[in-house]
PDB file of C-alpha atoms in Angstrom:
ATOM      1  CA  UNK A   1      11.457   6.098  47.274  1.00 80.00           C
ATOM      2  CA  UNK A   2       9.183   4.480  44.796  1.00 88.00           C
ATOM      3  CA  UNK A   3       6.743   1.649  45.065  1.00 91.00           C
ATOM      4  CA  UNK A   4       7.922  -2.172  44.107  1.00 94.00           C
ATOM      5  CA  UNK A   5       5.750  -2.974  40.867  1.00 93.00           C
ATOM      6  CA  UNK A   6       5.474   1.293  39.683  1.00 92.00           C
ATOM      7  CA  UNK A   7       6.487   1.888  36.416  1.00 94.00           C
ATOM      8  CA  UNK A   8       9.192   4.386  35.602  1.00 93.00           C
ATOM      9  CA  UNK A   9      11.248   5.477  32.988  1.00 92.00           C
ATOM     10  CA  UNK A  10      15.127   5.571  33.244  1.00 94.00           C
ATOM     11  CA  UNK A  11      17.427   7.646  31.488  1.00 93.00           C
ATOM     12  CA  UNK A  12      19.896   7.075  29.481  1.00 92.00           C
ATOM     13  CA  UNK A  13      23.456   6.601  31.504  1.00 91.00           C
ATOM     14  CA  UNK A  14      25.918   6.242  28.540  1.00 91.00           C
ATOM     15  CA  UNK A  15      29.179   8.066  29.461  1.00 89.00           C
ATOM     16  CA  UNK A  16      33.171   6.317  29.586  1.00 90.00           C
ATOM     17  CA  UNK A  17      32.978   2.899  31.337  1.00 89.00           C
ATOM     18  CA  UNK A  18      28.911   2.720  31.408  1.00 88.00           C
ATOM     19  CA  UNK A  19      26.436   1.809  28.666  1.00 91.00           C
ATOM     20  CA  UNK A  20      23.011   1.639  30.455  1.00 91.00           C
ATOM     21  CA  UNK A  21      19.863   2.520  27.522  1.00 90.00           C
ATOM     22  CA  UNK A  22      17.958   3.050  30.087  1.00 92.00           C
ATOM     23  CA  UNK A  23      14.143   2.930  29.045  1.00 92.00           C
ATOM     24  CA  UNK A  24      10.545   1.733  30.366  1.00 93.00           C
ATOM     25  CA  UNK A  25      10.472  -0.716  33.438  1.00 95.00           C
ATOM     26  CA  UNK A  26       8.730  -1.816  36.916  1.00 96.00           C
ATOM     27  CA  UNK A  27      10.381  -1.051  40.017  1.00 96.00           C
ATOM     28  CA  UNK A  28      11.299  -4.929  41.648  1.00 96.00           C
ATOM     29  CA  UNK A  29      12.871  -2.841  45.075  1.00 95.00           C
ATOM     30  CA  UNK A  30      13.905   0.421  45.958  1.00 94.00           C
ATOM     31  CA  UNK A  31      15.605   2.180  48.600  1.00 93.00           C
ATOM     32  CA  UNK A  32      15.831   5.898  49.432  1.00 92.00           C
ATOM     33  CA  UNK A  33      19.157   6.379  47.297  1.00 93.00           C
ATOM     34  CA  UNK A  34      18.404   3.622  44.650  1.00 94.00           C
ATOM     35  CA  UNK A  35      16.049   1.086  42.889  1.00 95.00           C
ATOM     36  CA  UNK A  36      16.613  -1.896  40.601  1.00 96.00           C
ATOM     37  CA  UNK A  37      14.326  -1.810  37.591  1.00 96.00           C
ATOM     38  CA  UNK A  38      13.095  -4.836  35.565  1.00 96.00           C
ATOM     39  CA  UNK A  39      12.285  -3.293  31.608  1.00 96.00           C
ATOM     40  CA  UNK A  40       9.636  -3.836  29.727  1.00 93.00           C
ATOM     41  CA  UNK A  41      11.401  -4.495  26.802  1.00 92.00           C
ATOM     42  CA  UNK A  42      13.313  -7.396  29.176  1.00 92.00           C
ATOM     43  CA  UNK A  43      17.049  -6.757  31.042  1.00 93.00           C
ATOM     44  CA  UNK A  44      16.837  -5.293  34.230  1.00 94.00           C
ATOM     45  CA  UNK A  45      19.322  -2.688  35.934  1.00 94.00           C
ATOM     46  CA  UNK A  46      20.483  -2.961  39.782  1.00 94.00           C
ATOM     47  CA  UNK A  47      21.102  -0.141  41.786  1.00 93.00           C
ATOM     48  CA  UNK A  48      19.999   2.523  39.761  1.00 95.00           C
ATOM     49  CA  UNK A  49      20.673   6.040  41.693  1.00 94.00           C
ATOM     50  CA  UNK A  50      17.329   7.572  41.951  1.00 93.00           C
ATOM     51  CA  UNK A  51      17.914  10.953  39.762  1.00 93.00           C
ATOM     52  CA  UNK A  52      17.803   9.132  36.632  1.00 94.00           C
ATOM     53  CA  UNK A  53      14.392   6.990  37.690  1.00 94.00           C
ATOM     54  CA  UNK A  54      11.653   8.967  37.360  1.00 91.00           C
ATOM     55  CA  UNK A  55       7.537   8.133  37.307  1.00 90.00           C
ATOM     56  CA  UNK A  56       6.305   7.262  34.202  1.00 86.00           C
ATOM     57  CA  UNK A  57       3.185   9.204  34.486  1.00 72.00           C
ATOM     58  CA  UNK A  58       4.923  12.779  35.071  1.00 56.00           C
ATOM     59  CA  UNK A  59       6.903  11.815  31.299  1.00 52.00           C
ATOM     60  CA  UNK A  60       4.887  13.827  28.771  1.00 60.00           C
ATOM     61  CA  UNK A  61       3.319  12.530  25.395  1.00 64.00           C
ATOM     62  CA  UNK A  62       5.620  13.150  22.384  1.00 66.00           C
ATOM     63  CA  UNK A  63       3.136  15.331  20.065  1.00 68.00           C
ATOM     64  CA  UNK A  64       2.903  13.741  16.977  1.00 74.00           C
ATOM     65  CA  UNK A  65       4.324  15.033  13.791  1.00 75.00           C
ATOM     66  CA  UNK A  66       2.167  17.360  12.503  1.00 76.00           C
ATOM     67  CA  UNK A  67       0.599  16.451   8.783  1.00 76.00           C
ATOM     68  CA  UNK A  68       2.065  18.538   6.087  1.00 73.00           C
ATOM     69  CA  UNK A  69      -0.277  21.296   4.451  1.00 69.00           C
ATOM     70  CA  UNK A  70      -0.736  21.131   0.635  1.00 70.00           C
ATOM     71  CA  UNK A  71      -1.839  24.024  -0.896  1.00 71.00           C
ATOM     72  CA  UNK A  72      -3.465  23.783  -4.472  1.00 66.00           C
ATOM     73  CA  UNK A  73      -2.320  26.554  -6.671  1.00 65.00           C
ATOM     74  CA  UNK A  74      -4.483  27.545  -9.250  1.00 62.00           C
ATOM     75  CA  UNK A  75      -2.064  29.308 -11.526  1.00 64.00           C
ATOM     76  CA  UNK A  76      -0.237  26.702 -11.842  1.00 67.00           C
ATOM     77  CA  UNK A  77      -2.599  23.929 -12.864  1.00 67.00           C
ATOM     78  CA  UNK A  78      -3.487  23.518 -16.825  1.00 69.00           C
ATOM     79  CA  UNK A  79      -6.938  25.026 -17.874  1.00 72.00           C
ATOM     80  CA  UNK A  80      -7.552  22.245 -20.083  1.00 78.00           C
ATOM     81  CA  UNK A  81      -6.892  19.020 -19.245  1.00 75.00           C
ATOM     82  CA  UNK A  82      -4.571  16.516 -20.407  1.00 75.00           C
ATOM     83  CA  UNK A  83      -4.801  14.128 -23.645  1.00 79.00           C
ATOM     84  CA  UNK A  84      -6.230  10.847 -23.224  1.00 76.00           C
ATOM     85  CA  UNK A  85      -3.754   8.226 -24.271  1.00 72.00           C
ATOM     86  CA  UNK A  86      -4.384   6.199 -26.947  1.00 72.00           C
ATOM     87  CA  UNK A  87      -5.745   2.619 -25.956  1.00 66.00           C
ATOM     88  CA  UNK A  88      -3.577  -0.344 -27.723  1.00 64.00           C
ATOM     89  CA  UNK A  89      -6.027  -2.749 -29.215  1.00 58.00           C
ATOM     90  CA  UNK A  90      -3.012  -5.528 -28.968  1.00 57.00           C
ATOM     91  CA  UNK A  91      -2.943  -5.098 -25.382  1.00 59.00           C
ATOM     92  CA  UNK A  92      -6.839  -4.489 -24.508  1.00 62.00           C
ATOM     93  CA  UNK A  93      -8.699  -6.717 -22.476  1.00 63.00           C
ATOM     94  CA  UNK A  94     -11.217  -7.537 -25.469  1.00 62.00           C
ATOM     95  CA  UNK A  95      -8.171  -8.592 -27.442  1.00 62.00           C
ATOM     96  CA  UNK A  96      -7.033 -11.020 -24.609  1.00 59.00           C
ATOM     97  CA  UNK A  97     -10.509 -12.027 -24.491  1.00 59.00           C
ATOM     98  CA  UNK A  98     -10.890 -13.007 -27.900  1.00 60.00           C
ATOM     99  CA  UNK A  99      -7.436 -15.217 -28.209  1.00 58.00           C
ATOM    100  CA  UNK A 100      -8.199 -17.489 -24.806  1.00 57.00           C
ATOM    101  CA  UNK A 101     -11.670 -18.143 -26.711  1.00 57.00           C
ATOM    102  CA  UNK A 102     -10.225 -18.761 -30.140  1.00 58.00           C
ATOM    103  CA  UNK A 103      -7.479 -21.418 -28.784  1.00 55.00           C
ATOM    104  CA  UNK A 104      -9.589 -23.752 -27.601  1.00 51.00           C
ATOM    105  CA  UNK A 105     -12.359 -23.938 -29.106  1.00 49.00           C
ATOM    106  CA  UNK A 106     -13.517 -24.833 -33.198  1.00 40.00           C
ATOM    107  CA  UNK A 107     -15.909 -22.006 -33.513  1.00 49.00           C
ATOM    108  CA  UNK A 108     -17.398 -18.872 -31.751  1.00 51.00           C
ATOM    109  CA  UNK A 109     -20.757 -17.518 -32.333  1.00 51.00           C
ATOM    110  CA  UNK A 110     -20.524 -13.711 -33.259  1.00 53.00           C
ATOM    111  CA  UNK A 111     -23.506 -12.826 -31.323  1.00 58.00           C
ATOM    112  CA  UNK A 112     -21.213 -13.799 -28.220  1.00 65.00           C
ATOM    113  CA  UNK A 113     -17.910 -11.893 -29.375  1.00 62.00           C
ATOM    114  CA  UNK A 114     -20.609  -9.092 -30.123  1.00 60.00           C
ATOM    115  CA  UNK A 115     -22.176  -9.029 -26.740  1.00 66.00           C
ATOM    116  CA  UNK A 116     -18.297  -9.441 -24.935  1.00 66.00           C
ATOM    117  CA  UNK A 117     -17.151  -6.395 -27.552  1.00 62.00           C
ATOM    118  CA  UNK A 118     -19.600  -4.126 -25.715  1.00 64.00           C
ATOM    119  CA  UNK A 119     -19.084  -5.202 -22.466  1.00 68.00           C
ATOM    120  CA  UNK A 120     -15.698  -5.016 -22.281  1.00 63.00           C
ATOM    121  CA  UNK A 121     -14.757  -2.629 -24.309  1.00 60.00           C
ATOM    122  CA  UNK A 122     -18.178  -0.157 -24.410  1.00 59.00           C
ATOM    123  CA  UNK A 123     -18.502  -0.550 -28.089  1.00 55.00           C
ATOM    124  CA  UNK A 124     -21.512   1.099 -30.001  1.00 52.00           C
ATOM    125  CA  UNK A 125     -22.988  -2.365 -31.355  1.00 48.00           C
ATOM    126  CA  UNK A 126     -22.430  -1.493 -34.575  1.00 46.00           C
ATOM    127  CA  UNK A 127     -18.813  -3.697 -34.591  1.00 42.00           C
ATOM    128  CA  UNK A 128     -18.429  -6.321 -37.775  1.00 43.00           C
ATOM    129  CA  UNK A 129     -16.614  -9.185 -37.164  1.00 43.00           C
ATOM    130  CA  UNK A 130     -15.311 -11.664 -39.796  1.00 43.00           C
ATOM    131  CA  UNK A 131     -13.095 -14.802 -40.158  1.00 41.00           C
ATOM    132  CA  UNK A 132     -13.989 -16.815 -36.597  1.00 40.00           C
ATOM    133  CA  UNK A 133     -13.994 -20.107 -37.653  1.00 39.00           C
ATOM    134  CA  UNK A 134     -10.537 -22.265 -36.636  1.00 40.00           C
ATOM    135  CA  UNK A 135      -8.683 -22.414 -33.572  1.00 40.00           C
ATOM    136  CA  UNK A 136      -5.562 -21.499 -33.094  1.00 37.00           C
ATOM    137  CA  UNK A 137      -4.257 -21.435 -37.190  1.00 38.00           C
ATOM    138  CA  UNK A 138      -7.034 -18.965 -38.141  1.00 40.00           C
ATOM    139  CA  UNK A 139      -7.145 -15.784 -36.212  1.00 41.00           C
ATOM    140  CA  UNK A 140      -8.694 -13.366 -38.517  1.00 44.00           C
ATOM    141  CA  UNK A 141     -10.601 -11.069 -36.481  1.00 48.00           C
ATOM    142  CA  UNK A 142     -11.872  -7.829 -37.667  1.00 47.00           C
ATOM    143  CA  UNK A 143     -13.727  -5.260 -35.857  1.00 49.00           C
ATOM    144  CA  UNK A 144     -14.950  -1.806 -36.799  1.00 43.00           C
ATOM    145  CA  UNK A 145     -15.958   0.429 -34.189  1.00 47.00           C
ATOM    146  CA  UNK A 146     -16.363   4.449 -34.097  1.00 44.00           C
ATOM    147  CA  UNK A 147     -13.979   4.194 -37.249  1.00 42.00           C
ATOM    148  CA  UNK A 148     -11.250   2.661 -35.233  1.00 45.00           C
ATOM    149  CA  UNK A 149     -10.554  -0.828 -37.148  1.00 43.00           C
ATOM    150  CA  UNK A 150      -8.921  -2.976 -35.217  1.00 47.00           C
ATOM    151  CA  UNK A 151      -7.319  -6.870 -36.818  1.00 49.00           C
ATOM    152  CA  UNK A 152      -6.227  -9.507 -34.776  1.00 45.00           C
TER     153      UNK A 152
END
């Protein structure tokens, strides 16, 4: 006989002509043969027999899934590393930089294209840049840098 207001678990009673989940509830009254259960998870059950109620407490913890174990194998991994990919000066974000200025404005001092080169894209300094004069009809751009020369 269980306590009105414990909670229990009930077990599953799914067999021909019953299809009771059974699941997590409170006890709302119990006798010595049965108890009806209010869930958690809302429903309630009537008349449960009392072998398939049984405390929650006495239910153990599921153990949780255990985290898989990576092993790094030495002989397998490269002894030198990989190439560094080319960067696309079309697609850098210097180059983007440099066509949002030149649209809307009539001219761009090359100190500041300059001082953005090397910020954004860690040039050396040592970049020339010609042709920034114009907006949106002139965008002759060149810059040298590390022997990479890059027009826009």
């Amino acid at each position: 006989m269980y306590e009105v207001g414990t909670l229990v678990t009930v077990k599953s009673r799914t067999w021909a002509g019953i299809n009771k989940q059974g699941g997590v509830g409170k006890i709302t009254s119990s006798t010595f043969t049965s108890c009806s259960v209010k869930y958690v998870l809302g429903g309630s059950d009537k008349d449960i027999p009392t072998e398939f109620v049984t405390p929650f407490e006495e239910e153990g913890k599921r153990d949780r899934a255990a985290k898989p174990i990576t092993e790094v194998v030495l002989d397998k991994l490269s002894p030198t590393p990989a190439p560094v990919a080319p960067v696309n000066p079309l697609t850098s974000k210097f180059t983007t930089f440099l066509l949002r200025l030149m649209s809307g404005s009539d001219e761009i001092a090359v100190s500041e294209i300059r001082r953005r080169w090397i910020e954004e894209e860690g040039g050396t300094g040592g970049e020339e840049v010609e042709g920034l004069v114009g907006g949106m009809e002139q965008r002759n751009v060149v810059m040298v840098d590390e022997g990479m020369v890059y027009k826009i």
